[in-house]
């Protein structure tokens, strides 16, 4: 059993990591400042003796008493709407926050896994994206605050590995969905599901011809934990390679919810990537044949039930 720190542990992916790590019998310390995370996501863990919560902003000095075996660094706004509203915090947590957490890993001799993103590939000119592609990012565009923060985070993580011998892992996370996403976080999955369940118009940005590839959260968590304990020192894509257009995705959600919602088109956000699909050959090779096992339809059905219950609670 290990003693593991999860930064951003009250967020969507962070809370699923905490849950899984606790279920495996580990001791979990969760840090979050609730900027975009929520106490509701971790409320069920408070009864567990092996769970500890520290409310803190990781861009400041991070103090954690006792030994640590591993750190999962997941603190960051992660929805395009969030990082448009929180540009400085997004840059600070990716840069200063990652620096602080790497310092903690060095001090504790803990291995550390950085949550990076497919956004490091920007609006990609190589398709599907492989880890050796360096990306096409607009540094001064509205998404640049997230993309460049994560690119810096990868750079400083590799520097701590090379200069200080810290054991580091980097996961590049592609679009992921599941229960505990915030209904109003602005991302396509909560937007479409909430709109469809309420019978409102489903808002497809642009002509909907842009593509994404959606991974259910339990598959992502499995990939992350395999990577954490693996010996692979450079970034690994983790995501579902099943690619579809946003318009196809809207139709799928309308069908799965049994909704009568109409599709309307809204302007495409600036620098919205035109295509995105992970090449997961590396993950398969170095993570013991890791690949997604939950079909998108099944993951969506579970997520729809979660949002349906939330909407009924608030009614
Ligand atoms: N999108 C959309 N309608 C919405 C929200 C998002 O058509 O209500 C589109 C968005 O323009 C993008 C895709 O869905 O092409 C995925 O957007 P999301 O915000 O989930 O994250 P991204 O993959 O762009 O980081």
mmCIF file of C-alpha atoms and ligand atoms in Angstrom:
data_model
loop_
_atom_site.group_PDB
_atom_site.id
_atom_site.type_symbol
_atom_site.label_atom_id
_atom_site.label_comp_id
_atom_site.label_asym_id
_atom_site.label_seq_id
_atom_site.Cartn_x
_atom_site.Cartn_y
_atom_site.Cartn_z
ATOM 1 C CA UNK A 1 0.000 0.000 0.000
ATOM 2 C CA UNK A 2 1.270 3.443 -0.885
ATOM 3 C CA UNK A 3 0.811 6.967 0.491
ATOM 4 C CA UNK A 4 -0.240 9.100 -2.469
ATOM 5 C CA UNK A 5 -0.919 12.828 -2.892
ATOM 6 C CA UNK A 6 -3.484 13.909 -5.485
ATOM 7 C CA UNK A 7 -3.452 17.628 -6.342
ATOM 8 C CA UNK A 8 -6.751 18.751 -7.798
ATOM 9 C CA UNK A 9 -8.214 15.728 -6.023
ATOM 10 C CA UNK A 10 -11.654 17.355 -5.735
ATOM 11 C CA UNK A 11 -11.921 17.809 -9.488
ATOM 12 C CA UNK A 12 -13.520 15.505 -12.010
ATOM 13 C CA UNK A 13 -10.573 13.232 -12.810
ATOM 14 C CA UNK A 14 -8.836 13.858 -9.467
ATOM 15 C CA UNK A 15 -11.795 12.571 -7.476
ATOM 16 C CA UNK A 16 -12.026 9.422 -9.603
ATOM 17 C CA UNK A 17 -8.320 8.828 -8.921
ATOM 18 C CA UNK A 18 -8.837 9.303 -5.162
ATOM 19 C CA UNK A 19 -11.757 6.863 -5.236
ATOM 20 C CA UNK A 20 -9.818 4.181 -7.089
ATOM 21 C CA UNK A 21 -6.685 4.594 -4.937
ATOM 22 C CA UNK A 22 -8.744 4.302 -1.744
ATOM 23 C CA UNK A 23 -10.521 1.217 -3.087
ATOM 24 C CA UNK A 24 -7.102 -0.369 -3.675
ATOM 25 C CA UNK A 25 -6.222 0.214 -0.008
ATOM 26 C CA UNK A 26 -3.822 3.139 -0.421
ATOM 27 C CA UNK A 27 -3.570 6.169 1.833
ATOM 28 C CA UNK A 28 -4.704 9.267 -0.087
ATOM 29 C CA UNK A 29 -3.979 12.910 0.617
ATOM 30 C CA UNK A 30 -6.047 15.250 -1.522
ATOM 31 C CA UNK A 31 -5.150 18.902 -2.076
ATOM 32 C CA UNK A 32 -7.614 21.277 -3.743
ATOM 33 C CA UNK A 33 -8.518 24.966 -3.492
ATOM 34 C CA UNK A 34 -12.012 24.406 -4.967
ATOM 35 C CA UNK A 35 -11.360 26.888 -7.775
ATOM 36 C CA UNK A 36 -13.014 24.471 -10.204
ATOM 37 C CA UNK A 37 -13.207 21.349 -8.008
ATOM 38 C CA UNK A 38 -16.062 20.708 -5.597
ATOM 39 C CA UNK A 39 -16.431 19.405 -2.014
ATOM 40 C CA UNK A 40 -19.314 17.252 -3.289
ATOM 41 C CA UNK A 41 -16.858 15.180 -5.336
ATOM 42 C CA UNK A 42 -14.889 14.095 -2.261
ATOM 43 C CA UNK A 43 -17.646 14.134 0.382
ATOM 44 C CA UNK A 44 -18.058 10.312 0.236
ATOM 45 C CA UNK A 45 -14.353 9.771 1.123
ATOM 46 C CA UNK A 46 -14.369 11.673 4.407
ATOM 47 C CA UNK A 47 -15.548 8.614 6.353
ATOM 48 C CA UNK A 48 -12.459 6.722 5.202
ATOM 49 C CA UNK A 49 -9.566 6.673 7.733
ATOM 50 C CA UNK A 50 -7.083 6.508 4.863
ATOM 51 C CA UNK A 51 -8.321 9.782 3.310
ATOM 52 C CA UNK A 52 -7.025 13.205 4.249
ATOM 53 C CA UNK A 53 -7.927 16.569 2.714
ATOM 54 C CA UNK A 54 -5.887 19.770 2.656
ATOM 55 C CA UNK A 55 -7.542 22.903 1.254
ATOM 56 C CA UNK A 56 -4.714 24.732 -0.439
ATOM 57 C CA UNK A 57 -3.583 26.448 -3.632
ATOM 58 C CA UNK A 58 -0.582 24.514 -4.986
ATOM 59 C CA UNK A 59 0.898 27.643 -6.547
ATOM 60 C CA UNK A 60 2.046 28.471 -2.989
ATOM 61 C CA UNK A 61 4.519 26.418 -0.957
ATOM 62 C CA UNK A 62 3.086 22.945 -0.445
ATOM 63 C CA UNK A 63 3.642 21.284 2.927
ATOM 64 C CA UNK A 64 2.656 17.663 3.450
ATOM 65 C CA UNK A 65 3.745 15.915 6.655
ATOM 66 C CA UNK A 66 5.180 12.384 6.540
ATOM 67 C CA UNK A 67 6.416 10.183 3.722
ATOM 68 C CA UNK A 68 4.975 10.173 0.217
ATOM 69 C CA UNK A 69 5.373 7.389 -2.324
ATOM 70 C CA UNK A 70 3.741 9.141 -5.262
ATOM 71 C CA UNK A 71 2.175 12.401 -6.387
ATOM 72 C CA UNK A 72 -0.500 12.755 -9.052
ATOM 73 C CA UNK A 73 -0.494 16.410 -10.151
ATOM 74 C CA UNK A 74 -3.991 17.111 -11.480
ATOM 75 C CA UNK A 75 -4.630 20.646 -10.221
ATOM 76 C CA UNK A 76 -5.677 22.952 -13.087
ATOM 77 C CA UNK A 77 -8.724 24.484 -14.673
ATOM 78 C CA UNK A 78 -9.341 22.176 -17.641
ATOM 79 C CA UNK A 79 -12.373 23.388 -19.540
ATOM 80 C CA UNK A 80 -11.914 26.004 -22.293
ATOM 81 C CA UNK A 81 -14.527 28.225 -20.590
ATOM 82 C CA UNK A 82 -12.682 27.932 -17.269
ATOM 83 C CA UNK A 83 -9.324 28.864 -18.629
ATOM 84 C CA UNK A 84 -10.806 31.788 -20.546
ATOM 85 C CA UNK A 85 -12.241 33.068 -17.263
ATOM 86 C CA UNK A 86 -9.192 32.136 -15.180
ATOM 87 C CA UNK A 87 -6.224 32.816 -17.492
ATOM 88 C CA UNK A 88 -3.715 33.856 -14.822
ATOM 89 C CA UNK A 89 -4.644 31.051 -12.402
ATOM 90 C CA UNK A 90 -4.337 28.557 -15.283
ATOM 91 C CA UNK A 91 -0.848 29.803 -16.152
ATOM 92 C CA UNK A 92 0.182 29.901 -12.497
ATOM 93 C CA UNK A 93 -0.939 26.390 -11.592
ATOM 94 C CA UNK A 94 0.733 24.886 -14.666
ATOM 95 C CA UNK A 95 4.007 26.724 -14.049
ATOM 96 C CA UNK A 96 4.409 27.749 -10.383
ATOM 97 C CA UNK A 97 2.165 24.934 -9.150
ATOM 98 C CA UNK A 98 4.064 22.284 -11.095
ATOM 99 C CA UNK A 99 7.358 23.708 -9.806
ATOM 100 C CA UNK A 100 6.157 23.500 -6.180
ATOM 101 C CA UNK A 101 4.865 19.969 -6.586
ATOM 102 C CA UNK A 102 8.082 18.800 -8.285
ATOM 103 C CA UNK A 103 10.003 20.293 -5.355
ATOM 104 C CA UNK A 104 7.833 18.271 -3.001
ATOM 105 C CA UNK A 105 8.456 15.091 -5.036
ATOM 106 C CA UNK A 106 12.211 15.687 -4.862
ATOM 107 C CA UNK A 107 12.125 16.326 -1.108
ATOM 108 C CA UNK A 108 10.012 13.212 -0.423
ATOM 109 C CA UNK A 109 11.750 11.021 -3.033
ATOM 110 C CA UNK A 110 8.263 10.343 -4.417
ATOM 111 C CA UNK A 111 7.508 9.505 -8.012
ATOM 112 C CA UNK A 112 5.329 12.113 -9.709
ATOM 113 C CA UNK A 113 2.878 11.925 -12.571
ATOM 114 C CA UNK A 114 1.949 15.150 -14.382
ATOM 115 C CA UNK A 115 -1.490 15.480 -15.942
ATOM 116 C CA UNK A 116 -0.724 16.940 -19.350
ATOM 117 C CA UNK A 117 -3.089 17.214 -22.255
ATOM 118 C CA UNK A 118 -3.755 16.707 -25.943
ATOM 119 C CA UNK A 119 -3.792 20.535 -26.031
ATOM 120 C CA UNK A 120 0.008 20.410 -26.193
ATOM 121 C CA UNK A 121 -0.582 19.397 -29.835
ATOM 122 C CA UNK A 122 -2.693 22.557 -30.370
ATOM 123 C CA UNK A 123 -4.584 22.551 -33.680
ATOM 124 C CA UNK A 124 -2.643 19.542 -34.933
ATOM 125 C CA UNK A 125 -1.141 19.231 -38.389
ATOM 126 C CA UNK A 126 -0.389 15.543 -37.800
ATOM 127 C CA UNK A 127 -3.317 13.152 -37.437
ATOM 128 C CA UNK A 128 -3.780 11.049 -35.353
ATOM 129 C CA UNK A 129 -1.436 12.558 -32.774
ATOM 130 C CA UNK A 130 1.640 10.598 -31.739
ATOM 131 C CA UNK A 131 3.822 11.539 -28.785
ATOM 132 C CA UNK A 132 6.726 12.586 -31.019
ATOM 133 C CA UNK A 133 4.651 15.339 -32.685
ATOM 134 C CA UNK A 134 5.622 18.763 -31.276
ATOM 135 C CA UNK A 135 2.328 20.453 -31.928
ATOM 136 C CA UNK A 136 0.850 23.574 -33.492
ATOM 137 C CA UNK A 137 -0.008 25.953 -30.656
ATOM 138 C CA UNK A 138 -0.889 29.654 -30.822
ATOM 139 C CA UNK A 139 0.951 30.973 -27.762
ATOM 140 C CA UNK A 140 -0.997 34.254 -27.590
ATOM 141 C CA UNK A 141 -4.487 32.973 -28.413
ATOM 142 C CA UNK A 142 -7.168 32.496 -25.741
ATOM 143 C CA UNK A 143 -6.296 28.794 -25.333
ATOM 144 C CA UNK A 144 -2.588 29.586 -25.125
ATOM 145 C CA UNK A 145 -2.839 30.089 -21.349
ATOM 146 C CA UNK A 146 -3.655 26.395 -20.906
ATOM 147 C CA UNK A 147 -1.607 24.971 -23.769
ATOM 148 C CA UNK A 148 1.572 26.841 -22.896
ATOM 149 C CA UNK A 149 1.146 26.239 -19.151
ATOM 150 C CA UNK A 150 0.971 22.506 -19.827
ATOM 151 C CA UNK A 151 3.883 22.649 -22.287
ATOM 152 C CA UNK A 152 5.939 24.465 -19.640
ATOM 153 C CA UNK A 153 4.789 21.893 -17.064
ATOM 154 C CA UNK A 154 6.082 19.088 -19.306
ATOM 155 C CA UNK A 155 9.393 20.932 -19.799
ATOM 156 C CA UNK A 156 10.026 21.503 -16.091
ATOM 157 C CA UNK A 157 8.969 17.937 -15.295
ATOM 158 C CA UNK A 158 11.553 16.576 -17.752
ATOM 159 C CA UNK A 159 14.126 19.008 -16.304
ATOM 160 C CA UNK A 160 13.543 17.668 -12.758
ATOM 161 C CA UNK A 161 13.927 14.144 -14.107
ATOM 162 C CA UNK A 162 17.177 14.952 -15.934
ATOM 163 C CA UNK A 163 18.759 17.399 -13.480
ATOM 164 C CA UNK A 164 17.570 15.995 -10.140
ATOM 165 C CA UNK A 165 16.839 12.359 -10.953
ATOM 166 C CA UNK A 166 13.207 12.673 -9.842
ATOM 167 C CA UNK A 167 11.112 9.767 -11.131
ATOM 168 C CA UNK A 168 8.569 11.524 -13.361
ATOM 169 C CA UNK A 169 5.736 10.373 -15.618
ATOM 170 C CA UNK A 170 3.674 12.477 -18.026
ATOM 171 C CA UNK A 171 0.219 11.527 -19.273
ATOM 172 C CA UNK A 172 -1.288 13.414 -22.208
ATOM 173 C CA UNK A 173 -5.012 13.203 -21.555
ATOM 174 C CA UNK A 174 -7.441 13.388 -24.472
ATOM 175 C CA UNK A 175 -11.136 14.321 -24.079
ATOM 176 C CA UNK A 176 -12.486 12.399 -21.110
ATOM 177 C CA UNK A 177 -15.998 12.254 -19.699
ATOM 178 C CA UNK A 178 -18.020 10.684 -16.938
ATOM 179 C CA UNK A 179 -19.966 11.371 -13.751
ATOM 180 C CA UNK A 180 -18.801 14.343 -11.616
ATOM 181 C CA UNK A 181 -18.074 16.631 -14.555
ATOM 182 C CA UNK A 182 -19.552 19.985 -13.661
ATOM 183 C CA UNK A 183 -22.838 20.509 -15.416
ATOM 184 C CA UNK A 184 -21.902 24.084 -16.264
ATOM 185 C CA UNK A 185 -18.225 23.643 -17.065
ATOM 186 C CA UNK A 186 -18.883 24.518 -20.693
ATOM 187 C CA UNK A 187 -17.388 21.391 -22.214
ATOM 188 C CA UNK A 188 -19.194 19.535 -24.898
ATOM 189 C CA UNK A 189 -20.273 16.487 -22.864
ATOM 190 C CA UNK A 190 -22.023 18.289 -19.972
ATOM 191 C CA UNK A 191 -23.406 20.945 -22.333
ATOM 192 C CA UNK A 192 -24.975 18.466 -24.744
ATOM 193 C CA UNK A 193 -26.311 16.126 -22.063
ATOM 194 C CA UNK A 194 -27.819 18.926 -19.923
ATOM 195 C CA UNK A 195 -29.353 20.569 -22.990
ATOM 196 C CA UNK A 196 -30.783 17.284 -24.262
ATOM 197 C CA UNK A 197 -32.210 16.311 -20.848
ATOM 198 C CA UNK A 198 -33.869 19.707 -20.448
ATOM 199 C CA UNK A 199 -35.252 19.659 -23.990
ATOM 200 C CA UNK A 200 -33.241 22.792 -24.856
ATOM 201 C CA UNK A 201 -31.478 23.351 -28.162
ATOM 202 C CA UNK A 202 -28.188 21.462 -28.448
ATOM 203 C CA UNK A 203 -25.469 24.004 -29.314
ATOM 204 C CA UNK A 204 -23.021 22.742 -31.929
ATOM 205 C CA UNK A 205 -20.177 25.202 -32.447
ATOM 206 C CA UNK A 206 -19.293 25.885 -36.084
ATOM 207 C CA UNK A 207 -20.571 23.357 -38.614
ATOM 208 C CA UNK A 208 -19.780 20.519 -36.190
ATOM 209 C CA UNK A 209 -17.303 18.983 -38.632
ATOM 210 C CA UNK A 210 -14.462 19.255 -36.101
ATOM 211 C CA UNK A 211 -13.595 15.921 -34.510
ATOM 212 C CA UNK A 212 -12.904 14.685 -30.985
ATOM 213 C CA UNK A 213 -12.331 11.232 -29.462
ATOM 214 C CA UNK A 214 -13.999 10.606 -26.101
ATOM 215 C CA UNK A 215 -12.692 8.334 -23.353
ATOM 216 C CA UNK A 216 -14.725 7.151 -20.349
ATOM 217 C CA UNK A 217 -13.137 8.145 -17.059
ATOM 218 C CA UNK A 218 -12.579 4.621 -15.662
ATOM 219 C CA UNK A 219 -10.477 3.720 -18.712
ATOM 220 C CA UNK A 220 -8.447 6.893 -18.277
ATOM 221 C CA UNK A 221 -7.864 6.193 -14.559
ATOM 222 C CA UNK A 222 -6.633 2.667 -15.377
ATOM 223 C CA UNK A 223 -4.180 4.084 -17.948
ATOM 224 C CA UNK A 224 -2.932 6.747 -15.523
ATOM 225 C CA UNK A 225 -2.254 4.271 -12.720
ATOM 226 C CA UNK A 226 -0.485 1.853 -15.047
ATOM 227 C CA UNK A 227 1.692 4.749 -16.237
ATOM 228 C CA UNK A 228 2.394 5.937 -12.678
ATOM 229 C CA UNK A 229 3.911 2.585 -11.726
ATOM 230 C CA UNK A 230 5.524 1.928 -15.136
ATOM 231 C CA UNK A 231 9.128 2.732 -16.003
ATOM 232 C CA UNK A 232 8.335 4.899 -19.034
ATOM 233 C CA UNK A 233 10.034 8.311 -18.616
ATOM 234 C CA UNK A 234 8.507 10.378 -21.456
ATOM 235 C CA UNK A 235 4.903 11.456 -22.268
ATOM 236 C CA UNK A 236 2.252 8.867 -23.108
ATOM 237 C CA UNK A 237 -1.119 9.577 -24.768
ATOM 238 C CA UNK A 238 -4.102 8.141 -22.924
ATOM 239 C CA UNK A 239 -7.486 8.444 -24.612
ATOM 240 C CA UNK A 240 -10.002 6.650 -26.757
ATOM 241 C CA UNK A 241 -9.050 6.535 -30.444
ATOM 242 C CA UNK A 242 -12.688 6.329 -31.582
ATOM 243 C CA UNK A 243 -12.987 9.639 -33.431
ATOM 244 C CA UNK A 244 -16.247 11.331 -34.358
ATOM 245 C CA UNK A 245 -17.436 14.738 -35.476
ATOM 246 C CA UNK A 246 -19.052 17.013 -32.922
ATOM 247 C CA UNK A 247 -22.242 16.919 -35.010
ATOM 248 C CA UNK A 248 -22.315 13.094 -34.880
ATOM 249 C CA UNK A 249 -21.713 13.320 -31.151
ATOM 250 C CA UNK A 250 -24.658 15.719 -30.699
ATOM 251 C CA UNK A 251 -26.940 13.305 -32.565
ATOM 252 C CA UNK A 252 -25.693 10.385 -30.464
ATOM 253 C CA UNK A 253 -26.494 12.214 -27.214
ATOM 254 C CA UNK A 254 -29.951 13.271 -28.425
ATOM 255 C CA UNK A 255 -30.669 9.640 -29.279
ATOM 256 C CA UNK A 256 -29.275 8.180 -26.035
ATOM 257 C CA UNK A 257 -31.262 10.637 -23.894
ATOM 258 C CA UNK A 258 -34.430 10.075 -25.942
ATOM 259 C CA UNK A 259 -34.654 13.861 -26.265
ATOM 260 C CA UNK A 260 -36.632 15.944 -28.739
ATOM 261 C CA UNK A 261 -34.013 18.735 -28.678
ATOM 262 C CA UNK A 262 -33.096 20.452 -31.939
ATOM 263 C CA UNK A 263 -29.514 21.123 -32.994
ATOM 264 C CA UNK A 264 -28.538 24.800 -33.398
ATOM 265 C CA UNK A 265 -25.204 26.156 -34.582
ATOM 266 C CA UNK A 266 -23.177 28.754 -32.648
ATOM 267 C CA UNK A 267 -19.879 30.423 -33.592
ATOM 268 C CA UNK A 268 -16.766 28.255 -33.384
ATOM 269 C CA UNK A 269 -14.457 29.390 -30.540
ATOM 270 C CA UNK A 270 -11.078 30.898 -31.529
ATOM 271 C CA UNK A 271 -8.355 28.288 -32.186
ATOM 272 C CA UNK A 272 -10.764 25.372 -31.676
ATOM 273 C CA UNK A 273 -8.756 22.340 -32.888
ATOM 274 C CA UNK A 274 -10.192 20.925 -36.138
ATOM 275 C CA UNK A 275 -9.266 17.328 -35.425
ATOM 276 C CA UNK A 276 -8.151 15.320 -32.410
ATOM 277 C CA UNK A 277 -7.475 11.614 -32.075
ATOM 278 C CA UNK A 278 -4.881 9.886 -29.924
ATOM 279 C CA UNK A 279 -2.469 7.371 -31.371
ATOM 280 C CA UNK A 280 -2.317 4.908 -28.452
ATOM 281 C CA UNK A 281 0.300 2.520 -29.844
ATOM 282 C CA UNK A 282 2.808 3.674 -27.220
ATOM 283 C CA UNK A 283 0.325 3.191 -24.362
ATOM 284 C CA UNK A 284 -0.411 -0.309 -25.610
ATOM 285 C CA UNK A 285 3.290 -1.092 -25.789
ATOM 286 C CA UNK A 286 4.495 0.327 -22.473
ATOM 287 C CA UNK A 287 1.331 -0.017 -20.339
ATOM 288 C CA UNK A 288 0.736 -3.733 -20.739
ATOM 289 C CA UNK A 289 -1.662 -3.442 -23.688
ATOM 290 C CA UNK A 290 -3.737 -0.670 -22.090
ATOM 291 C CA UNK A 291 -6.687 0.336 -24.269
ATOM 292 C CA UNK A 292 -10.200 1.612 -23.557
ATOM 293 C CA UNK A 293 -12.719 -1.101 -22.692
ATOM 294 C CA UNK A 294 -15.864 0.965 -22.030
ATOM 295 C CA UNK A 295 -17.749 1.722 -25.263
ATOM 296 C CA UNK A 296 -18.589 5.421 -25.664
ATOM 297 C CA UNK A 297 -22.344 4.641 -25.696
ATOM 298 C CA UNK A 298 -22.101 2.799 -22.380
ATOM 299 C CA UNK A 299 -20.027 5.537 -20.752
ATOM 300 C CA UNK A 300 -22.505 8.104 -22.003
ATOM 301 C CA UNK A 301 -25.440 6.126 -20.597
ATOM 302 C CA UNK A 302 -23.797 6.196 -17.127
ATOM 303 C CA UNK A 303 -23.000 9.892 -17.459
ATOM 304 C CA UNK A 304 -26.535 10.707 -18.597
ATOM 305 C CA UNK A 305 -27.928 8.961 -15.489
ATOM 306 C CA UNK A 306 -25.605 11.030 -13.301
ATOM 307 C CA UNK A 307 -26.757 14.302 -14.895
ATOM 308 C CA UNK A 308 -30.411 13.237 -14.838
ATOM 309 C CA UNK A 309 -30.166 12.715 -11.065
ATOM 310 C CA UNK A 310 -28.432 16.096 -10.611
ATOM 311 C CA UNK A 311 -31.108 17.884 -12.621
ATOM 312 C CA UNK A 312 -33.864 16.196 -10.576
ATOM 313 C CA UNK A 313 -32.110 17.140 -7.309
ATOM 314 C CA UNK A 314 -31.985 20.802 -8.308
ATOM 315 C CA UNK A 315 -35.567 20.871 -9.614
HETATM 316 N N1 LIG B 1 -18.575 22.267 -28.510
HETATM 317 C C1 LIG B 1 -19.817 22.430 -29.112
HETATM 318 N N2 LIG B 1 -20.871 22.814 -28.336
HETATM 319 C C2 LIG B 1 -20.759 23.053 -27.008
HETATM 320 C C3 LIG B 1 -19.500 22.885 -26.393
HETATM 321 C C4 LIG B 1 -18.427 22.492 -27.178
HETATM 322 O O1 LIG B 1 -19.963 22.219 -30.334
HETATM 323 O O2 LIG B 1 -21.779 23.408 -26.394
HETATM 324 C C5 LIG B 1 -17.433 21.826 -29.345
HETATM 325 C C6 LIG B 1 -16.169 22.669 -29.230
HETATM 326 O O3 LIG B 1 -16.203 23.767 -30.124
HETATM 327 C C7 LIG B 1 -15.111 21.653 -29.588
HETATM 328 C C8 LIG B 1 -15.672 20.328 -29.055
HETATM 329 O O4 LIG B 1 -17.070 20.544 -28.904
HETATM 330 O O5 LIG B 1 -14.958 21.553 -30.978
HETATM 331 C C9 LIG B 1 -15.087 19.911 -27.722
HETATM 332 O O6 LIG B 1 -15.143 21.007 -26.865
HETATM 333 P P1 LIG B 1 -14.753 20.974 -25.332
HETATM 334 O O7 LIG B 1 -15.070 22.324 -24.770
HETATM 335 O O8 LIG B 1 -15.396 19.821 -24.674
HETATM 336 O O9 LIG B 1 -13.180 20.733 -25.241
HETATM 337 P P2 LIG B 1 -11.957 20.767 -26.275
HETATM 338 O O10 LIG B 1 -11.920 19.407 -26.868
HETATM 339 O O11 LIG B 1 -12.179 21.829 -27.311
HETATM 340 O O12 LIG B 1 -10.802 21.055 -25.413
#
